[in-house]
Amino acid sequence: MKKRVYLDYSATTPLKQEVLDAMLPHFNASFGNPSSIYTYGRESKNAIDNARDIIAKSINAKSDEIFFTGGGSESDNWAIKGIAYGNKHKGKHIITSKIEHHAVLHTCEYLEKEGFEVTYLKVDEYGLVNLQELKEAIRSDTILISIMFANNEIGTIQPIKEIAEIANSKQVYFHTDAVQAFGNIKIDVKELGIDLMSISAHKIYGPKGTGALYIKKGVKLHQLIHGGAQEKKRRAGTENVPGIVGFAKAAELAHENFDEHIKHLTSLRDKLIAGLKEKIEYIHLNGHPTKRLPGNVNFSIEFIEGESLLLSLDMVGIACSSGSACTSGSLDPSHVLMSIGLTHELAHGSLRLTIGDFTTEEDIEYVINQLPPIVEKLRQMSPLYEKVKGGN
Ligand SMILES: *Cc1c(COP(=O)(O)O)cnc(C)c1O
């Protein structure tokens, strides 16, 4: 079989075998509705309670502060719309950043149409928000600050504790989208001072369509999904029992082997960065050199179109992503890359390689060997590159 190397762990991850094993009985043998009072139901209810305890413990929250959802996007929507509608009597101003995931940005844009005002903080060349600007953006009618923990494209990690301190000192709620951070950075919600936090299972070797929202006790927010009395009457719908069980198993595994996992990712990441820098001219690392996710590599490669690069890499079995327009599903290249000040050309020529637990040294060497000749071949078609080379 042709060699295949998956380097898109920030898009999604494969389910771990232990996760699948934990989930399987809940599809048939133990299929009861958790709301039912007979044994079938109680088994499911116990499985959810146990999962809630595990997720809570993994972020130092209390079990009754964890609410299961249909994934990271739902958690973001619930946190932001929930706080907005639940606190609009206090004010209608929200602060976020320009580099959030679309689940946050598009929710904020929707709320603008609903009469809320949103400040989108800019970021520096590394993707960091400026704390002084954040302070200055807070007004008497600000009800929420939503800043992501770590960015899904460039991997930059924000100063979450400092942001939370600023929010708390002004009595403004603080939500963070920690979908990329969870499982890759140790998170203690109490120590960090976080009020609401979104997490998702499929980014940590769990199933798709399952997530959670951490809601600190006492935080007032409206409900998003109305219906039955599930999740303490705050999120209706028969629980996704297999998904929830799988999510907890994935979180447990992530935290069991945490240091090992981080060491593995970091060493492969640094090897990939060094290898590509050495072999390819005119490339630039996007994101922060040190404050970045352990598995994130993002380069802009000059004189290259991201989509052509992805197609060529796919032909040699390498799966990764780009912030170029064609792949972002719109006419414009990635809003994240534009926000850190890249030109259209550099944003179009971006390549994101994200490493995970199943990535091997051999995979990294394969990419370091395959990518440079592909880049060279594509560059041969660029008149601009010819000119630059000719000038040298
Ligand atoms: C993947 C992702 C989401 C969306 O999570 P889903 O579970 O896919 O809905 C939100 N935010 C970030 C930062 C992500 O990486």
mmCIF file of C-alpha atoms and ligand atoms in Angstrom:
data_model
loop_
_atom_site.group_PDB
_atom_site.id
_atom_site.type_symbol
_atom_site.label_atom_id
_atom_site.label_comp_id
_atom_site.label_asym_id
_atom_site.label_seq_id
_atom_site.Cartn_x
_atom_site.Cartn_y
_atom_site.Cartn_z
ATOM 1 C CA MET A 1 0.000 0.000 0.000
ATOM 2 C CA LYS A 2 1.087 3.543 -0.731
ATOM 3 C CA LYS A 3 2.579 5.355 2.225
ATOM 4 C CA ARG A 4 0.110 7.661 3.942
ATOM 5 C CA VAL A 5 1.072 10.327 6.450
ATOM 6 C CA TYR A 6 -1.677 12.159 8.307
ATOM 7 C CA LEU A 7 -0.591 15.589 9.512
ATOM 8 C CA ASP A 8 -3.903 17.304 10.095
ATOM 9 C CA TYR A 9 -4.562 16.530 13.764
ATOM 10 C CA SER A 10 -5.925 20.038 14.318
ATOM 11 C CA ALA A 11 -8.727 19.246 11.872
ATOM 12 C CA THR A 12 -9.617 15.987 13.577
ATOM 13 C CA THR A 13 -7.975 12.936 15.132
ATOM 14 C CA PRO A 14 -8.526 9.210 14.732
ATOM 15 C CA LEU A 15 -10.338 7.480 17.580
ATOM 16 C CA LYS A 16 -8.020 5.601 19.914
ATOM 17 C CA GLN A 17 -8.717 1.874 20.241
ATOM 18 C CA GLU A 18 -9.353 2.186 23.995
ATOM 19 C CA VAL A 19 -11.894 4.925 23.267
ATOM 20 C CA LEU A 20 -13.735 2.753 20.770
ATOM 21 C CA ASP A 21 -13.687 -0.183 23.210
ATOM 22 C CA ALA A 22 -15.207 1.993 25.928
ATOM 23 C CA MET A 23 -17.924 3.270 23.592
ATOM 24 C CA LEU A 24 -19.054 0.035 21.922
ATOM 25 C CA PRO A 25 -21.212 -1.467 24.729
ATOM 26 C CA HIS A 26 -23.224 1.760 24.847
ATOM 27 C CA PHE A 27 -24.482 1.285 21.297
ATOM 28 C CA ASN A 28 -26.284 -1.981 22.006
ATOM 29 C CA ALA A 29 -25.767 -3.972 25.218
ATOM 30 C CA SER A 30 -26.143 -0.904 27.408
ATOM 31 C CA PHE A 31 -28.419 1.242 25.248
ATOM 32 C CA GLY A 32 -30.940 2.531 27.767
ATOM 33 C CA ASN A 33 -32.180 6.103 27.889
ATOM 34 C CA PRO A 34 -30.404 7.753 30.835
ATOM 35 C CA SER A 35 -33.690 9.383 31.839
ATOM 36 C CA SER A 36 -35.394 5.998 32.333
ATOM 37 C CA ILE A 37 -35.567 4.715 35.891
ATOM 38 C CA TYR A 38 -35.113 0.977 35.248
ATOM 39 C CA THR A 39 -31.723 -0.740 35.148
ATOM 40 C CA TYR A 40 -31.045 -0.089 31.434
ATOM 41 C CA GLY A 41 -31.500 3.605 32.054
ATOM 42 C CA ARG A 42 -29.534 3.667 35.273
ATOM 43 C CA GLU A 43 -26.548 2.037 33.554
ATOM 44 C CA SER A 44 -26.487 4.806 30.984
ATOM 45 C CA LYS A 45 -26.967 7.466 33.635
ATOM 46 C CA ASN A 46 -24.082 6.049 35.676
ATOM 47 C CA ALA A 47 -21.862 6.042 32.597
ATOM 48 C CA ILE A 48 -22.605 9.735 32.016
ATOM 49 C CA ASP A 49 -22.055 10.629 35.683
ATOM 50 C CA ASN A 50 -18.727 8.843 35.619
ATOM 51 C CA ALA A 51 -17.729 10.595 32.374
ATOM 52 C CA ARG A 52 -18.662 13.957 33.851
ATOM 53 C CA ASP A 53 -16.445 13.297 36.881
ATOM 54 C CA ILE A 54 -13.501 12.419 34.623
ATOM 55 C CA ILE A 55 -13.861 15.498 32.405
ATOM 56 C CA ALA A 56 -14.312 17.730 35.473
ATOM 57 C CA LYS A 57 -11.239 16.339 37.165
ATOM 58 C CA SER A 58 -9.136 16.827 34.027
ATOM 59 C CA ILE A 59 -9.610 20.620 34.233
ATOM 60 C CA ASN A 60 -10.013 20.921 38.018
ATOM 61 C CA ALA A 61 -13.703 21.787 37.777
ATOM 62 C CA LYS A 62 -16.576 20.368 39.811
ATOM 63 C CA SER A 63 -18.732 17.730 38.142
ATOM 64 C CA ASP A 64 -21.822 19.944 38.218
ATOM 65 C CA GLU A 65 -19.936 22.574 36.221
ATOM 66 C CA ILE A 66 -19.596 20.289 33.162
ATOM 67 C CA PHE A 67 -22.370 20.242 30.527
ATOM 68 C CA PHE A 68 -22.186 17.893 27.559
ATOM 69 C CA THR A 69 -22.952 19.315 24.118
ATOM 70 C CA GLY A 70 -22.842 18.313 20.473
ATOM 71 C CA GLY A 71 -19.254 19.556 20.055
ATOM 72 C CA GLY A 72 -16.987 22.585 20.178
ATOM 73 C CA SER A 73 -19.159 24.706 17.893
ATOM 74 C CA GLU A 74 -22.248 24.202 20.034
ATOM 75 C CA SER A 75 -20.283 24.970 23.195
ATOM 76 C CA ASP A 76 -19.016 28.238 21.676
ATOM 77 C CA ASN A 77 -22.510 29.179 20.514
ATOM 78 C CA TRP A 78 -24.032 28.385 23.885
ATOM 79 C CA ALA A 79 -21.427 30.294 25.860
ATOM 80 C CA ILE A 80 -21.606 33.427 23.735
ATOM 81 C CA LYS A 81 -25.317 33.590 22.895
ATOM 82 C CA GLY A 82 -26.175 32.338 26.375
ATOM 83 C CA ILE A 83 -24.195 35.084 28.110
ATOM 84 C CA ALA A 84 -25.391 37.718 25.631
ATOM 85 C CA TYR A 85 -29.105 36.967 26.084
ATOM 86 C CA GLY A 86 -28.777 36.229 29.776
ATOM 87 C CA ASN A 87 -27.040 39.504 30.598
ATOM 88 C CA LYS A 88 -28.360 42.011 28.075
ATOM 89 C CA HIS A 89 -29.992 43.998 30.865
ATOM 90 C CA LYS A 90 -26.442 44.777 32.074
ATOM 91 C CA GLY A 91 -25.062 45.690 28.672
ATOM 92 C CA LYS A 92 -24.724 44.616 25.069
ATOM 93 C CA HIS A 93 -20.990 44.816 24.465
ATOM 94 C CA ILE A 94 -18.776 41.807 23.770
ATOM 95 C CA ILE A 95 -15.009 41.654 23.246
ATOM 96 C CA THR A 96 -13.325 38.946 21.211
ATOM 97 C CA SER A 97 -10.329 38.710 18.863
ATOM 98 C CA LYS A 98 -9.947 38.741 15.104
ATOM 99 C CA ILE A 99 -8.376 35.278 15.054
ATOM 100 C CA GLU A 100 -11.096 33.239 16.738
ATOM 101 C CA HIS A 101 -12.553 30.078 15.219
ATOM 102 C CA HIS A 102 -15.599 30.718 13.040
ATOM 103 C CA ALA A 103 -17.798 29.146 15.729
ATOM 104 C CA VAL A 104 -16.979 32.238 17.819
ATOM 105 C CA LEU A 105 -16.637 34.857 15.065
ATOM 106 C CA HIS A 106 -19.822 34.001 13.207
ATOM 107 C CA THR A 107 -21.743 33.815 16.480
ATOM 108 C CA CYS A 108 -20.525 37.315 17.350
ATOM 109 C CA GLU A 109 -21.453 38.566 13.869
ATOM 110 C CA TYR A 110 -24.929 37.114 14.333
ATOM 111 C CA LEU A 111 -25.268 38.907 17.665
ATOM 112 C CA GLU A 112 -24.271 42.195 16.019
ATOM 113 C CA LYS A 113 -27.361 41.817 13.816
ATOM 114 C CA GLU A 114 -29.339 41.243 17.013
ATOM 115 C CA GLY A 115 -28.296 44.599 18.428
ATOM 116 C CA PHE A 116 -25.147 43.658 20.331
ATOM 117 C CA GLU A 117 -21.871 45.490 19.813
ATOM 118 C CA VAL A 118 -18.677 43.534 19.330
ATOM 119 C CA THR A 119 -15.054 44.685 19.556
ATOM 120 C CA TYR A 120 -12.685 42.447 17.594
ATOM 121 C CA LEU A 121 -9.219 42.889 19.090
ATOM 122 C CA LYS A 122 -6.344 42.818 16.657
ATOM 123 C CA VAL A 123 -3.324 40.625 17.295
ATOM 124 C CA ASP A 124 0.396 41.132 16.776
ATOM 125 C CA GLU A 125 2.561 39.411 14.166
ATOM 126 C CA TYR A 126 2.643 36.252 16.323
ATOM 127 C CA GLY A 127 -1.099 36.189 16.908
ATOM 128 C CA LEU A 128 -1.061 37.469 20.492
ATOM 129 C CA VAL A 129 -3.694 39.870 21.801
ATOM 130 C CA ASN A 130 -2.434 43.000 23.520
ATOM 131 C CA LEU A 131 -3.467 43.133 27.187
ATOM 132 C CA GLN A 132 -3.400 46.926 27.290
ATOM 133 C CA GLU A 133 -5.754 47.086 24.310
ATOM 134 C CA LEU A 134 -8.016 44.577 25.994
ATOM 135 C CA LYS A 135 -8.183 46.741 29.133
ATOM 136 C CA GLU A 136 -8.948 49.809 27.080
ATOM 137 C CA ALA A 137 -11.689 48.024 25.154
ATOM 138 C CA ILE A 138 -13.670 47.213 28.304
ATOM 139 C CA ARG A 139 -16.657 49.534 28.815
ATOM 140 C CA SER A 140 -19.313 49.847 31.486
ATOM 141 C CA ASP A 141 -21.677 47.833 29.255
ATOM 142 C CA THR A 142 -19.209 45.020 28.453
ATOM 143 C CA ILE A 143 -20.683 41.659 29.463
ATOM 144 C CA LEU A 144 -18.320 39.121 27.907
ATOM 145 C CA ILE A 145 -14.734 38.611 26.807
ATOM 146 C CA SER A 146 -14.211 35.565 24.582
ATOM 147 C CA ILE A 147 -10.597 34.820 23.641
ATOM 148 C CA MET A 148 -9.414 31.436 22.434
ATOM 149 C CA PHE A 149 -6.870 29.497 24.496
ATOM 150 C CA ALA A 150 -4.760 28.383 21.519
ATOM 151 C CA ASN A 151 -5.249 29.060 17.842
ATOM 152 C CA ASN A 152 -6.158 26.205 15.513
ATOM 153 C CA GLU A 153 -4.215 27.537 12.528
ATOM 154 C CA ILE A 154 -0.988 29.037 13.839
ATOM 155 C CA GLY A 155 -0.923 27.389 17.282
ATOM 156 C CA THR A 156 -0.348 30.591 19.258
ATOM 157 C CA ILE A 157 -1.199 30.285 22.960
ATOM 158 C CA GLN A 158 -2.754 33.381 24.571
ATOM 159 C CA PRO A 159 -1.920 34.679 28.072
ATOM 160 C CA ILE A 160 -5.141 33.203 29.453
ATOM 161 C CA LYS A 161 -4.482 33.838 33.137
ATOM 162 C CA GLU A 162 -3.744 37.515 32.538
ATOM 163 C CA ILE A 163 -6.828 37.897 30.338
ATOM 164 C CA ALA A 164 -8.995 36.227 32.982
ATOM 165 C CA GLU A 165 -7.575 38.524 35.677
ATOM 166 C CA ILE A 166 -8.479 41.582 33.628
ATOM 167 C CA ALA A 167 -12.002 40.265 32.995
ATOM 168 C CA ASN A 168 -12.522 39.311 36.632
ATOM 169 C CA SER A 169 -11.289 42.674 37.906
ATOM 170 C CA LYS A 170 -13.982 44.383 35.793
ATOM 171 C CA GLN A 171 -16.729 41.855 36.616
ATOM 172 C CA VAL A 172 -16.919 40.791 32.973
ATOM 173 C CA TYR A 173 -17.487 37.118 32.148
ATOM 174 C CA PHE A 174 -14.574 35.341 30.470
ATOM 175 C CA HIS A 175 -15.111 32.532 27.974
ATOM 176 C CA THR A 176 -12.320 30.667 26.236
ATOM 177 C CA ASP A 177 -12.473 28.302 23.280
ATOM 178 C CA ALA A 178 -10.039 25.641 24.480
ATOM 179 C CA VAL A 179 -10.837 23.083 21.779
ATOM 180 C CA GLN A 180 -7.213 23.030 20.586
ATOM 181 C CA ALA A 181 -5.669 23.512 24.013
ATOM 182 C CA PHE A 182 -7.504 20.726 25.851
ATOM 183 C CA GLY A 183 -5.275 17.653 25.949
ATOM 184 C CA ASN A 184 -2.272 19.646 24.716
ATOM 185 C CA ILE A 185 -1.849 22.156 27.544
ATOM 186 C CA LYS A 186 -2.534 21.544 31.235
ATOM 187 C CA ILE A 187 -5.657 23.480 32.152
ATOM 188 C CA ASP A 188 -6.794 24.327 35.671
ATOM 189 C CA VAL A 189 -9.923 26.461 35.299
ATOM 190 C CA LYS A 190 -9.851 27.575 38.938
ATOM 191 C CA GLU A 191 -6.229 28.599 38.918
ATOM 192 C CA LEU A 192 -6.671 30.383 35.573
ATOM 193 C CA GLY A 193 -9.931 32.120 36.595
ATOM 194 C CA ILE A 194 -12.009 30.950 33.613
ATOM 195 C CA ASP A 195 -15.816 31.359 33.729
ATOM 196 C CA LEU A 196 -16.765 29.363 30.628
ATOM 197 C CA MET A 197 -14.698 27.008 28.488
ATOM 198 C CA SER A 198 -15.470 25.049 25.316
ATOM 199 C CA ILE A 199 -13.896 21.652 24.627
ATOM 200 C CA SER A 200 -14.459 18.979 21.983
ATOM 201 C CA ALA A 201 -13.875 15.216 21.852
ATOM 202 C CA HIS A 202 -12.771 14.684 18.259
ATOM 203 C CA LYS A 203 -9.663 16.857 18.632
ATOM 204 C CA ILE A 204 -8.347 14.573 21.397
ATOM 205 C CA TYR A 205 -8.831 11.097 19.817
ATOM 206 C CA GLY A 206 -12.478 10.929 20.827
ATOM 207 C CA PRO A 207 -15.636 10.792 18.684
ATOM 208 C CA LYS A 208 -16.999 13.597 16.500
ATOM 209 C CA GLY A 209 -20.172 15.359 17.577
ATOM 210 C CA THR A 210 -19.437 15.413 21.309
ATOM 211 C CA GLY A 211 -18.155 18.282 23.392
ATOM 212 C CA ALA A 212 -18.645 20.049 26.662
ATOM 213 C CA LEU A 213 -19.046 23.499 28.093
ATOM 214 C CA TYR A 214 -17.539 24.248 31.478
ATOM 215 C CA ILE A 215 -19.783 26.734 33.250
ATOM 216 C CA LYS A 216 -18.460 28.030 36.540
ATOM 217 C CA LYS A 217 -21.007 27.805 39.323
ATOM 218 C CA GLY A 218 -23.061 31.025 39.528
ATOM 219 C CA VAL A 219 -22.500 32.144 35.937
ATOM 220 C CA LYS A 220 -25.822 33.252 34.452
ATOM 221 C CA LEU A 221 -26.558 32.279 30.893
ATOM 222 C CA HIS A 222 -29.539 31.438 28.762
ATOM 223 C CA GLN A 223 -30.263 28.030 27.376
ATOM 224 C CA LEU A 224 -29.540 27.293 23.700
ATOM 225 C CA ILE A 225 -31.293 23.945 23.171
ATOM 226 C CA HIS A 226 -34.782 23.759 24.665
ATOM 227 C CA GLY A 227 -36.721 20.570 25.332
ATOM 228 C CA GLY A 228 -36.386 17.885 27.966
ATOM 229 C CA ALA A 229 -34.802 18.127 31.384
ATOM 230 C CA GLN A 230 -31.391 16.681 30.502
ATOM 231 C CA GLU A 231 -28.131 18.233 31.741
ATOM 232 C CA LYS A 232 -29.835 19.698 34.801
ATOM 233 C CA LYS A 233 -32.493 21.305 32.558
ATOM 234 C CA ARG A 234 -29.870 23.390 30.798
ATOM 235 C CA ARG A 235 -29.247 21.464 27.570
ATOM 236 C CA ALA A 236 -32.115 19.380 26.246
ATOM 237 C CA GLY A 237 -31.875 16.228 24.174
ATOM 238 C CA THR A 238 -31.312 12.549 24.950
ATOM 239 C CA GLU A 239 -27.651 12.301 25.831
ATOM 240 C CA ASN A 240 -25.139 10.929 23.317
ATOM 241 C CA VAL A 241 -24.076 8.221 25.754
ATOM 242 C CA PRO A 242 -21.443 6.471 23.585
ATOM 243 C CA GLY A 243 -20.012 9.849 22.587
ATOM 244 C CA ILE A 244 -19.845 11.095 26.153
ATOM 245 C CA VAL A 245 -18.225 7.872 27.366
ATOM 246 C CA GLY A 246 -15.706 8.055 24.514
ATOM 247 C CA PHE A 247 -14.964 11.706 25.268
ATOM 248 C CA ALA A 248 -14.184 10.886 28.901
ATOM 249 C CA LYS A 249 -11.989 7.943 27.918
ATOM 250 C CA ALA A 250 -10.063 10.164 25.503
ATOM 251 C CA ALA A 251 -9.612 12.843 28.180
ATOM 252 C CA GLU A 252 -8.454 10.233 30.659
ATOM 253 C CA LEU A 253 -5.875 8.834 28.228
ATOM 254 C CA ALA A 254 -4.656 12.329 27.338
ATOM 255 C CA HIS A 255 -4.046 13.165 30.964
ATOM 256 C CA GLU A 256 -2.538 9.805 31.888
ATOM 257 C CA ASN A 257 0.264 10.121 29.346
ATOM 258 C CA PHE A 258 0.387 13.885 29.318
ATOM 259 C CA ASP A 259 4.113 14.598 29.671
ATOM 260 C CA GLU A 260 5.055 11.815 27.277
ATOM 261 C CA HIS A 261 2.529 13.043 24.700
ATOM 262 C CA ILE A 262 3.834 16.627 24.885
ATOM 263 C CA LYS A 263 7.451 15.523 24.640
ATOM 264 C CA HIS A 264 6.679 13.388 21.590
ATOM 265 C CA LEU A 265 4.791 16.175 19.791
ATOM 266 C CA THR A 266 7.286 18.903 20.629
ATOM 267 C CA SER A 267 10.300 16.942 19.480
ATOM 268 C CA LEU A 268 8.660 15.987 16.153
ATOM 269 C CA ARG A 269 7.421 19.547 15.661
ATOM 270 C CA ASP A 270 10.863 21.023 16.196
ATOM 271 C CA LYS A 271 12.431 18.443 13.939
ATOM 272 C CA LEU A 272 9.943 19.232 11.167
ATOM 273 C CA ILE A 273 10.424 22.987 11.517
ATOM 274 C CA ALA A 274 14.217 22.691 11.467
ATOM 275 C CA GLY A 275 14.208 20.208 8.585
ATOM 276 C CA LEU A 276 11.984 22.279 6.316
ATOM 277 C CA LYS A 277 13.783 25.533 7.117
ATOM 278 C CA GLU A 278 17.063 23.931 6.221
ATOM 279 C CA LYS A 279 15.898 22.473 2.931
ATOM 280 C CA ILE A 280 13.569 25.140 1.549
ATOM 281 C CA GLU A 281 14.453 28.740 0.768
ATOM 282 C CA TYR A 282 11.993 31.601 1.208
ATOM 283 C CA ILE A 283 9.839 30.060 3.899
ATOM 284 C CA HIS A 284 8.570 31.708 7.083
ATOM 285 C CA LEU A 285 7.195 30.155 10.245
ATOM 286 C CA ASN A 286 3.772 31.574 11.168
ATOM 287 C CA GLY A 287 2.756 31.895 14.809
ATOM 288 C CA HIS A 288 4.797 32.343 17.950
ATOM 289 C CA PRO A 289 8.217 30.642 18.102
ATOM 290 C CA THR A 290 7.703 29.322 21.652
ATOM 291 C CA LYS A 291 4.155 30.108 22.823
ATOM 292 C CA ARG A 292 2.694 27.572 20.419
ATOM 293 C CA LEU A 293 0.830 24.273 20.514
ATOM 294 C CA PRO A 294 3.225 21.321 20.793
ATOM 295 C CA GLY A 295 1.989 19.753 17.537
ATOM 296 C CA ASN A 296 1.591 22.839 15.347
ATOM 297 C CA VAL A 297 3.749 23.734 12.339
ATOM 298 C CA ASN A 298 2.585 26.511 10.023
ATOM 299 C CA PHE A 299 4.775 27.879 7.249
ATOM 300 C CA SER A 300 4.236 30.406 4.505
ATOM 301 C CA ILE A 301 6.103 29.278 1.424
ATOM 302 C CA GLU A 302 6.801 32.046 -1.054
ATOM 303 C CA PHE A 303 5.933 31.676 -4.760
ATOM 304 C CA ILE A 304 3.540 28.822 -4.030
ATOM 305 C CA GLU A 305 -0.228 28.390 -4.117
ATOM 306 C CA GLY A 306 -1.446 26.451 -1.086
ATOM 307 C CA GLU A 307 -4.026 24.406 -2.914
ATOM 308 C CA SER A 308 -1.610 23.131 -5.582
ATOM 309 C CA LEU A 309 0.740 22.200 -2.793
ATOM 310 C CA LEU A 310 -1.961 20.243 -0.930
ATOM 311 C CA LEU A 311 -2.871 18.347 -4.102
ATOM 312 C CA SER A 312 0.758 17.485 -4.838
ATOM 313 C CA LEU A 313 1.295 16.371 -1.249
ATOM 314 C CA ASP A 314 -1.836 14.242 -1.408
ATOM 315 C CA MET A 315 -0.368 12.432 -4.416
ATOM 316 C CA VAL A 316 2.512 11.253 -2.229
ATOM 317 C CA GLY A 317 0.134 10.383 0.606
ATOM 318 C CA ILE A 318 0.633 13.422 2.851
ATOM 319 C CA ALA A 319 -2.549 14.942 4.337
ATOM 320 C CA CYS A 320 -2.333 18.486 5.722
ATOM 321 C CA SER A 321 -4.031 21.850 5.266
ATOM 322 C CA SER A 322 -3.562 25.411 4.075
ATOM 323 C CA GLY A 323 -4.996 28.840 4.760
ATOM 324 C CA SER A 324 -5.302 29.593 1.068
ATOM 325 C CA ALA A 325 -8.650 30.862 -0.210
ATOM 326 C CA CYS A 326 -9.708 27.723 -2.088
ATOM 327 C CA THR A 327 -9.297 25.590 0.996
ATOM 328 C CA SER A 328 -10.847 28.098 3.415
ATOM 329 C CA GLY A 329 -14.142 27.849 1.522
ATOM 330 C CA SER A 330 -14.273 31.553 0.679
ATOM 331 C CA LEU A 331 -12.703 34.037 -1.710
ATOM 332 C CA ASP A 332 -10.351 35.346 0.943
ATOM 333 C CA PRO A 333 -7.451 33.526 2.517
ATOM 334 C CA SER A 334 -7.555 32.651 6.216
ATOM 335 C CA HIS A 335 -8.654 35.514 8.482
ATOM 336 C CA VAL A 336 -6.028 34.373 10.988
ATOM 337 C CA LEU A 337 -3.138 34.724 8.543
ATOM 338 C CA MET A 338 -4.431 38.105 7.329
ATOM 339 C CA SER A 339 -4.740 39.267 10.961
ATOM 340 C CA ILE A 340 -1.085 38.531 11.722
ATOM 341 C CA GLY A 341 -0.217 40.826 8.834
ATOM 342 C CA LEU A 342 0.624 38.416 6.023
ATOM 343 C CA THR A 343 0.210 39.545 2.437
ATOM 344 C CA HIS A 344 -2.407 37.739 0.337
ATOM 345 C CA GLU A 345 0.413 35.899 -1.414
ATOM 346 C CA LEU A 346 1.946 34.614 1.820
ATOM 347 C CA ALA A 347 -1.431 33.618 3.208
ATOM 348 C CA HIS A 348 -2.223 31.747 -0.017
ATOM 349 C CA GLY A 349 1.107 29.973 0.230
ATOM 350 C CA SER A 350 0.569 28.724 3.766
ATOM 351 C CA LEU A 351 0.885 25.136 4.861
ATOM 352 C CA ARG A 352 -0.291 23.775 8.214
ATOM 353 C CA LEU A 353 1.111 20.461 9.379
ATOM 354 C CA THR A 354 -0.277 19.308 12.712
ATOM 355 C CA ILE A 355 1.293 16.417 14.548
ATOM 356 C CA GLY A 356 -0.389 13.907 16.835
ATOM 357 C CA ASP A 357 0.155 10.838 18.993
ATOM 358 C CA PHE A 358 0.350 8.483 16.014
ATOM 359 C CA THR A 359 2.931 10.537 14.112
ATOM 360 C CA THR A 360 6.342 8.862 13.903
ATOM 361 C CA GLU A 361 9.910 10.066 13.290
ATOM 362 C CA GLU A 362 9.689 8.245 9.988
ATOM 363 C CA ASP A 363 6.610 10.278 8.989
ATOM 364 C CA ILE A 364 8.461 13.501 9.708
ATOM 365 C CA GLU A 365 11.501 12.380 7.713
ATOM 366 C CA TYR A 366 9.210 11.419 4.848
ATOM 367 C CA VAL A 367 7.748 14.943 4.756
ATOM 368 C CA ILE A 368 11.170 16.560 5.038
ATOM 369 C CA ASN A 369 12.239 14.518 1.996
ATOM 370 C CA GLN A 370 9.055 14.816 -0.077
ATOM 371 C CA LEU A 371 8.153 18.474 0.395
ATOM 372 C CA PRO A 372 11.271 20.297 -0.924
ATOM 373 C CA PRO A 373 11.239 18.803 -4.458
ATOM 374 C CA ILE A 374 7.480 19.419 -4.716
ATOM 375 C CA VAL A 375 7.980 23.051 -3.707
ATOM 376 C CA GLU A 376 10.801 23.396 -6.227
ATOM 377 C CA LYS A 377 8.678 21.906 -8.997
ATOM 378 C CA LEU A 378 5.719 24.192 -8.278
ATOM 379 C CA ARG A 379 8.012 27.183 -8.079
ATOM 380 C CA GLN A 380 9.307 26.456 -11.560
ATOM 381 C CA MET A 381 5.868 27.539 -12.773
ATOM 382 C CA SER A 382 6.080 30.879 -10.980
ATOM 383 C CA PRO A 383 7.345 33.759 -13.136
ATOM 384 C CA LEU A 384 8.059 35.723 -9.967
ATOM 385 C CA TYR A 385 10.297 32.980 -8.642
ATOM 386 C CA GLU A 386 12.212 32.843 -11.937
ATOM 387 C CA LYS A 387 12.828 36.560 -11.610
ATOM 388 C CA VAL A 388 14.060 36.307 -8.012
ATOM 389 C CA LYS A 389 16.320 33.381 -8.838
ATOM 390 C CA GLY A 390 17.636 35.180 -11.928
ATOM 391 C CA GLY A 391 18.463 38.211 -9.835
ATOM 392 C CA ASN A 392 20.573 36.186 -7.435
HETATM 393 C C1 LIG B 1 -12.426 22.259 15.861
HETATM 394 C C2 LIG B 1 -12.594 23.549 16.575
HETATM 395 C C3 LIG B 1 -13.864 24.017 16.949
HETATM 396 C C4 LIG B 1 -15.142 23.307 16.557
HETATM 397 O O1 LIG B 1 -15.304 22.124 17.264
HETATM 398 P P1 LIG B 1 -16.301 21.006 16.691
HETATM 399 O O2 LIG B 1 -16.336 19.968 17.750
HETATM 400 O O3 LIG B 1 -15.690 20.532 15.406
HETATM 401 O O4 LIG B 1 -17.619 21.678 16.481
HETATM 402 C C5 LIG B 1 -13.954 25.195 17.638
HETATM 403 N N1 LIG B 1 -12.844 25.878 17.973
HETATM 404 C C6 LIG B 1 -11.615 25.466 17.649
HETATM 405 C C7 LIG B 1 -10.442 26.263 18.070
HETATM 406 C C8 LIG B 1 -11.446 24.294 16.928
HETATM 407 O O5 LIG B 1 -10.217 23.899 16.592
#
